[in-house]
Amino acid sequence: RPRWWYIAVAECSDAGEDLLIEYQMHATNTGYGWAVEFSTDKRFMPHVFAALLVVYACLSLAQLHANRAVAQRAKDDSANGKAAHPFAQILTAGVLLALGDSLFSALHLAVFASNGVGLAWIQVLSQLLSVTANFVLASLLLLVSQGKCISYVMVANDAWSMLRLLGPFLVSCFFLEMWGESSVSRNYDTNYVYTTPVGWALIFLDLLLLSIYATGLRKTYKAEHSPDVAVFYSRWGVVY
């Protein structure tokens, strides 16, 4: 069964002299086959990110195809066509960023499987892509809950308002996760970073953003006069 090992060295003689030692330790889980370098809690991470890489690659191809169709539709003079084009562009950007995150995460884990260290700069880059993808997709959802990109055309001030609302939250998530990956103190703690006091506070803010989205989507749905657009809010708004 999974275990946590703690190793200590102490000077037990009466000499009272400093104990000077040099050591090198390399711990592996020999029963994990090719995943010997992974701890029990991260054993299946390569499988997860490999699956995500395939999923986001398929979604990216589908979204790029849909984006071309929406761009062609936006050339007409309809308000819906002009509003939908930014929606498709933002969604495409979010999916492509998530694809990049999955790609670099899978690469880092592949290197980690071979040497037990991985590539630190690749890991940081994947985390940055993850935060950026989350910002883009969360911004899109909040804009949709306000009717932007669907019933109304998005303007530059909408992007700035999303940055002010989501920026501090997502930057805090990024630094918390990087601290969880790099801090020496985390090597002696089995708890997840989001079960720390700061992590719980970020979870509370995440739930608050969810309530803002749900409330805004409900108001937009009630105010929508087009039956087709109202169906979009009632169906896809809940799915998103």
mmCIF file of C-alpha atoms in Angstrom:
data_model
loop_
_atom_site.group_PDB
_atom_site.id
_atom_site.type_symbol
_atom_site.label_atom_id
_atom_site.label_comp_id
_atom_site.label_asym_id
_atom_site.label_seq_id
_atom_site.Cartn_x
_atom_site.Cartn_y
_atom_site.Cartn_z
ATOM 1 C CA ARG A 1 0.000 0.000 0.000
ATOM 2 C CA PRO A 2 1.182 3.621 -0.436
ATOM 3 C CA ARG A 3 3.522 4.872 2.279
ATOM 4 C CA TRP A 4 5.350 8.041 3.174
ATOM 5 C CA TRP A 5 9.003 7.613 4.165
ATOM 6 C CA TYR A 6 10.983 9.977 6.387
ATOM 7 C CA ILE A 7 14.777 9.632 6.720
ATOM 8 C CA ALA A 8 16.842 11.406 9.383
ATOM 9 C CA VAL A 9 20.556 11.435 10.250
ATOM 10 C CA ALA A 10 21.761 12.326 13.746
ATOM 11 C CA GLU A 11 25.104 12.562 15.588
ATOM 12 C CA CYS A 12 24.744 10.285 18.619
ATOM 13 C CA SER A 13 28.333 10.237 19.920
ATOM 14 C CA ASP A 14 29.667 12.306 22.837
ATOM 15 C CA ALA A 15 32.325 14.004 20.733
ATOM 16 C CA GLY A 16 30.162 17.075 20.207
ATOM 17 C CA GLU A 17 31.609 17.670 16.779
ATOM 18 C CA ASP A 18 29.639 18.690 13.712
ATOM 19 C CA LEU A 19 28.547 15.821 11.516
ATOM 20 C CA LEU A 20 29.624 16.437 7.923
ATOM 21 C CA ILE A 21 28.149 14.064 5.379
ATOM 22 C CA GLU A 22 27.501 13.983 1.666
ATOM 23 C CA TYR A 23 24.702 11.880 0.293
ATOM 24 C CA GLN A 24 22.627 11.329 -2.810
ATOM 25 C CA MET A 25 19.246 9.641 -2.772
ATOM 26 C CA HIS A 26 17.006 8.488 -5.619
ATOM 27 C CA ALA A 27 13.690 6.928 -4.557
ATOM 28 C CA THR A 28 11.519 5.071 -7.065
ATOM 29 C CA ASN A 29 8.329 3.003 -7.044
ATOM 30 C CA THR A 30 9.645 -0.178 -8.613
ATOM 31 C CA GLY A 31 6.207 -1.731 -8.981
ATOM 32 C CA TYR A 32 4.995 0.964 -11.392
ATOM 33 C CA GLY A 33 6.833 -0.231 -14.504
ATOM 34 C CA TRP A 34 7.744 2.712 -16.760
ATOM 35 C CA ALA A 35 6.248 5.117 -14.168
ATOM 36 C CA VAL A 36 8.787 4.283 -11.439
ATOM 37 C CA GLU A 37 9.679 7.964 -11.000
ATOM 38 C CA PHE A 38 6.123 8.988 -10.085
ATOM 39 C CA SER A 39 4.720 9.064 -6.577
ATOM 40 C CA THR A 40 1.458 7.274 -5.876
ATOM 41 C CA ASP A 41 -0.631 10.446 -6.079
ATOM 42 C CA LYS A 42 0.815 11.331 -9.514
ATOM 43 C CA ARG A 43 1.085 7.864 -11.019
ATOM 44 C CA PHE A 44 -1.692 8.328 -13.587
ATOM 45 C CA MET A 45 -0.986 11.955 -14.504
ATOM 46 C CA PRO A 46 0.704 10.990 -17.820
ATOM 47 C CA HIS A 47 -2.412 9.055 -18.820
ATOM 48 C CA VAL A 48 -4.676 11.984 -17.935
ATOM 49 C CA PHE A 49 -2.695 14.565 -19.891
ATOM 50 C CA ALA A 50 -2.269 12.232 -22.859
ATOM 51 C CA ALA A 51 -6.057 11.864 -22.984
ATOM 52 C CA LEU A 52 -6.521 15.635 -22.609
ATOM 53 C CA LEU A 53 -4.041 16.218 -25.421
ATOM 54 C CA VAL A 54 -6.092 14.048 -27.779
ATOM 55 C CA VAL A 55 -9.372 15.651 -26.699
ATOM 56 C CA TYR A 56 -8.120 19.225 -27.082
ATOM 57 C CA ALA A 57 -6.503 18.412 -30.430
ATOM 58 C CA CYS A 58 -9.854 17.191 -31.737
ATOM 59 C CA LEU A 59 -11.661 20.180 -30.249
ATOM 60 C CA SER A 60 -9.120 22.562 -31.784
ATOM 61 C CA LEU A 61 -9.625 21.119 -35.271
ATOM 62 C CA ALA A 62 -13.405 21.270 -34.897
ATOM 63 C CA GLN A 63 -13.322 24.808 -33.521
ATOM 64 C CA LEU A 64 -11.016 26.085 -36.262
ATOM 65 C CA HIS A 65 -13.426 24.693 -38.829
ATOM 66 C CA ALA A 66 -16.383 26.304 -37.042
ATOM 67 C CA ASN A 67 -14.490 29.571 -36.716
ATOM 68 C CA ARG A 68 -14.086 29.794 -40.479
ATOM 69 C CA ALA A 69 -17.806 29.218 -40.961
ATOM 70 C CA VAL A 70 -18.714 31.899 -38.411
ATOM 71 C CA ALA A 71 -16.235 34.333 -39.962
ATOM 72 C CA GLN A 72 -17.910 33.834 -43.324
ATOM 73 C CA ARG A 73 -21.297 34.446 -41.726
ATOM 74 C CA ALA A 74 -20.031 37.616 -40.046
ATOM 75 C CA LYS A 75 -19.451 39.205 -43.456
ATOM 76 C CA ASP A 76 -23.172 39.826 -43.804
ATOM 77 C CA ASP A 77 -24.950 42.718 -42.114
ATOM 78 C CA SER A 78 -26.842 40.726 -39.480
ATOM 79 C CA ALA A 79 -26.289 41.716 -35.867
ATOM 80 C CA ASN A 80 -26.189 38.068 -34.779
ATOM 81 C CA GLY A 81 -23.430 37.290 -37.276
ATOM 82 C CA LYS A 82 -21.303 40.200 -36.117
ATOM 83 C CA ALA A 83 -21.836 39.303 -32.455
ATOM 84 C CA ALA A 84 -21.074 35.608 -32.935
ATOM 85 C CA HIS A 85 -17.701 36.191 -34.592
ATOM 86 C CA PRO A 86 -15.914 37.414 -31.397
ATOM 87 C CA PHE A 87 -17.526 34.516 -29.512
ATOM 88 C CA ALA A 88 -15.994 32.016 -31.943
ATOM 89 C CA GLN A 89 -12.608 33.763 -31.844
ATOM 90 C CA ILE A 90 -12.464 33.808 -28.039
ATOM 91 C CA LEU A 91 -13.566 30.183 -27.802
ATOM 92 C CA THR A 92 -10.946 29.160 -30.376
ATOM 93 C CA ALA A 93 -8.221 31.002 -28.460
ATOM 94 C CA GLY A 94 -9.232 29.308 -25.201
ATOM 95 C CA VAL A 95 -9.231 25.837 -26.753
ATOM 96 C CA LEU A 96 -5.851 26.383 -28.435
ATOM 97 C CA LEU A 97 -4.333 27.625 -25.176
ATOM 98 C CA ALA A 98 -5.679 24.558 -23.380
ATOM 99 C CA LEU A 99 -4.162 22.399 -26.130
ATOM 100 C CA GLY A 100 -0.790 24.063 -25.541
ATOM 101 C CA ASP A 101 -1.102 23.484 -21.797
ATOM 102 C CA SER A 102 -1.837 19.769 -22.346
ATOM 103 C CA LEU A 103 1.030 19.444 -24.845
ATOM 104 C CA PHE A 104 3.668 20.990 -22.591
ATOM 105 C CA SER A 105 2.363 19.165 -19.514
ATOM 106 C CA ALA A 106 2.586 15.845 -21.367
ATOM 107 C CA LEU A 107 6.125 16.729 -22.488
ATOM 108 C CA HIS A 108 7.186 17.610 -18.946
ATOM 109 C CA LEU A 109 5.747 14.350 -17.603
ATOM 110 C CA ALA A 110 7.446 12.334 -20.350
ATOM 111 C CA VAL A 111 10.821 13.804 -19.368
ATOM 112 C CA PHE A 112 9.980 13.330 -15.678
ATOM 113 C CA ALA A 113 9.330 9.641 -16.321
ATOM 114 C CA SER A 114 12.884 9.278 -17.623
ATOM 115 C CA ASN A 115 14.867 11.268 -15.036
ATOM 116 C CA GLY A 116 12.542 12.021 -12.100
ATOM 117 C CA VAL A 117 13.018 15.787 -12.534
ATOM 118 C CA GLY A 118 11.360 16.896 -15.746
ATOM 119 C CA LEU A 119 11.825 20.320 -17.306
ATOM 120 C CA ALA A 120 11.119 23.183 -14.927
ATOM 121 C CA TRP A 121 10.674 25.824 -17.643
ATOM 122 C CA ILE A 122 8.258 23.590 -19.540
ATOM 123 C CA GLN A 123 6.231 23.129 -16.350
ATOM 124 C CA VAL A 124 6.077 26.885 -15.718
ATOM 125 C CA LEU A 125 5.088 27.498 -19.334
ATOM 126 C CA SER A 126 2.289 24.927 -19.110
ATOM 127 C CA GLN A 127 1.006 26.568 -15.925
ATOM 128 C CA LEU A 128 1.004 29.976 -17.627
ATOM 129 C CA LEU A 129 -0.897 28.562 -20.592
ATOM 130 C CA SER A 130 -3.361 26.926 -18.205
ATOM 131 C CA VAL A 131 -4.016 30.210 -16.376
ATOM 132 C CA THR A 132 -4.389 32.086 -19.667
ATOM 133 C CA ALA A 133 -6.788 29.454 -21.047
ATOM 134 C CA ASN A 134 -8.834 29.616 -17.858
ATOM 135 C CA PHE A 135 -8.976 33.399 -18.098
ATOM 136 C CA VAL A 136 -10.100 33.343 -21.732
ATOM 137 C CA LEU A 137 -12.771 30.691 -21.224
ATOM 138 C CA ALA A 138 -14.033 32.115 -17.912
ATOM 139 C CA SER A 139 -14.219 35.573 -19.498
ATOM 140 C CA LEU A 140 -16.209 34.134 -22.375
ATOM 141 C CA LEU A 141 -18.708 32.524 -20.016
ATOM 142 C CA LEU A 142 -19.200 35.702 -17.993
ATOM 143 C CA LEU A 143 -19.613 37.731 -21.186
ATOM 144 C CA VAL A 144 -22.194 35.252 -22.472
ATOM 145 C CA SER A 145 -24.072 35.509 -19.170
ATOM 146 C CA GLN A 146 -24.370 39.250 -19.904
ATOM 147 C CA GLY A 147 -25.585 38.596 -23.445
ATOM 148 C CA LYS A 148 -22.323 39.778 -25.011
ATOM 149 C CA CYS A 149 -21.155 38.000 -28.196
ATOM 150 C CA ILE A 150 -24.666 36.524 -28.547
ATOM 151 C CA SER A 151 -27.338 39.216 -28.216
ATOM 152 C CA TYR A 152 -25.016 42.220 -28.159
ATOM 153 C CA VAL A 153 -21.705 43.073 -29.795
ATOM 154 C CA MET A 154 -18.667 42.876 -27.523
ATOM 155 C CA VAL A 155 -16.654 46.084 -27.040
ATOM 156 C CA ALA A 156 -13.140 46.758 -25.700
ATOM 157 C CA ASN A 157 -14.402 47.806 -22.264
ATOM 158 C CA ASP A 158 -15.885 44.334 -21.811
ATOM 159 C CA ALA A 159 -12.406 42.781 -22.054
ATOM 160 C CA TRP A 160 -10.974 45.233 -19.526
ATOM 161 C CA SER A 161 -13.799 44.542 -17.079
ATOM 162 C CA MET A 162 -13.094 40.795 -17.325
ATOM 163 C CA LEU A 163 -9.393 41.414 -16.726
ATOM 164 C CA ARG A 164 -10.137 43.425 -13.596
ATOM 165 C CA LEU A 165 -12.593 40.805 -12.341
ATOM 166 C CA LEU A 166 -10.716 37.590 -13.122
ATOM 167 C CA GLY A 167 -7.083 38.697 -13.275
ATOM 168 C CA PRO A 168 -6.280 38.794 -9.525
ATOM 169 C CA PHE A 169 -8.120 35.517 -8.912
ATOM 170 C CA LEU A 170 -6.326 33.555 -11.647
ATOM 171 C CA VAL A 171 -2.908 35.041 -10.847
ATOM 172 C CA SER A 172 -3.411 33.944 -7.232
ATOM 173 C CA CYS A 173 -4.259 30.434 -8.429
ATOM 174 C CA PHE A 174 -1.097 30.378 -10.554
ATOM 175 C CA PHE A 175 1.222 31.365 -7.703
ATOM 176 C CA LEU A 176 -0.482 28.973 -5.283
ATOM 177 C CA GLU A 177 -0.003 26.049 -7.676
ATOM 178 C CA MET A 178 3.605 26.998 -8.398
ATOM 179 C CA TRP A 179 4.240 27.201 -4.659
ATOM 180 C CA GLY A 180 2.710 23.737 -4.287
ATOM 181 C CA GLU A 181 5.047 22.360 -6.963
ATOM 182 C CA SER A 182 8.291 24.042 -5.874
ATOM 183 C CA SER A 183 8.118 24.678 -2.122
ATOM 184 C CA VAL A 184 10.287 22.364 -0.050
ATOM 185 C CA SER A 185 7.681 22.353 2.732
ATOM 186 C CA ARG A 186 5.176 20.678 0.387
ATOM 187 C CA ASN A 187 7.413 17.589 0.299
ATOM 188 C CA TYR A 188 6.397 16.854 3.888
ATOM 189 C CA ASP A 189 2.659 17.439 3.531
ATOM 190 C CA THR A 190 0.128 15.124 1.895
ATOM 191 C CA ASN A 191 -2.607 17.777 1.666
ATOM 192 C CA TYR A 192 -3.550 19.435 -1.621
ATOM 193 C CA VAL A 193 -2.665 23.128 -2.026
ATOM 194 C CA TYR A 194 -6.349 24.023 -2.298
ATOM 195 C CA THR A 195 -6.981 22.629 1.184
ATOM 196 C CA THR A 196 -4.722 25.313 2.673
ATOM 197 C CA PRO A 197 -6.362 28.513 4.018
ATOM 198 C CA VAL A 198 -5.433 30.417 0.854
ATOM 199 C CA GLY A 199 -6.696 27.539 -1.269
ATOM 200 C CA TRP A 200 -10.059 27.486 0.506
ATOM 201 C CA ALA A 201 -10.362 31.248 0.004
ATOM 202 C CA LEU A 202 -9.775 30.796 -3.756
ATOM 203 C CA ILE A 203 -12.371 28.019 -3.876
ATOM 204 C CA PHE A 204 -14.867 30.365 -2.206
ATOM 205 C CA LEU A 205 -14.095 33.054 -4.819
ATOM 206 C CA ASP A 206 -14.519 30.464 -7.568
ATOM 207 C CA LEU A 207 -17.975 29.589 -6.262
ATOM 208 C CA LEU A 208 -18.770 33.297 -6.064
ATOM 209 C CA LEU A 209 -17.857 33.697 -9.744
ATOM 210 C CA LEU A 210 -20.089 30.727 -10.541
ATOM 211 C CA SER A 211 -22.998 32.410 -8.778
ATOM 212 C CA ILE A 212 -22.322 35.628 -10.723
ATOM 213 C CA TYR A 213 -22.441 33.636 -13.961
ATOM 214 C CA ALA A 214 -25.663 31.818 -13.031
ATOM 215 C CA THR A 215 -27.400 35.010 -11.898
ATOM 216 C CA GLY A 216 -26.362 36.932 -15.012
ATOM 217 C CA LEU A 217 -27.390 34.081 -17.311
ATOM 218 C CA ARG A 218 -30.847 33.924 -15.703
ATOM 219 C CA LYS A 219 -31.391 37.682 -16.136
ATOM 220 C CA THR A 220 -30.188 37.600 -19.755
ATOM 221 C CA TYR A 221 -32.455 34.653 -20.551
ATOM 222 C CA LYS A 222 -35.500 36.437 -19.143
ATOM 223 C CA ALA A 223 -34.696 39.624 -21.078
ATOM 224 C CA GLU A 224 -34.121 37.855 -24.411
ATOM 225 C CA HIS A 225 -36.936 38.306 -26.960
ATOM 226 C CA SER A 226 -35.643 35.960 -29.665
ATOM 227 C CA PRO A 227 -36.862 32.360 -29.082
ATOM 228 C CA ASP A 228 -33.826 30.844 -30.833
ATOM 229 C CA VAL A 229 -31.331 32.824 -28.773
ATOM 230 C CA ALA A 230 -33.288 32.109 -25.583
ATOM 231 C CA VAL A 231 -32.924 28.382 -26.314
ATOM 232 C CA PHE A 232 -29.161 28.881 -26.574
ATOM 233 C CA TYR A 233 -29.056 30.472 -23.124
ATOM 234 C CA SER A 234 -31.300 27.836 -21.526
ATOM 235 C CA ARG A 235 -29.470 24.883 -23.102
ATOM 236 C CA TRP A 236 -25.829 25.743 -23.736
ATOM 237 C CA GLY A 237 -25.608 28.278 -20.928
ATOM 238 C CA VAL A 238 -26.293 25.493 -18.435
ATOM 239 C CA VAL A 239 -23.887 23.106 -20.168
ATOM 240 C CA TYR A 240 -21.055 25.674 -20.099
#
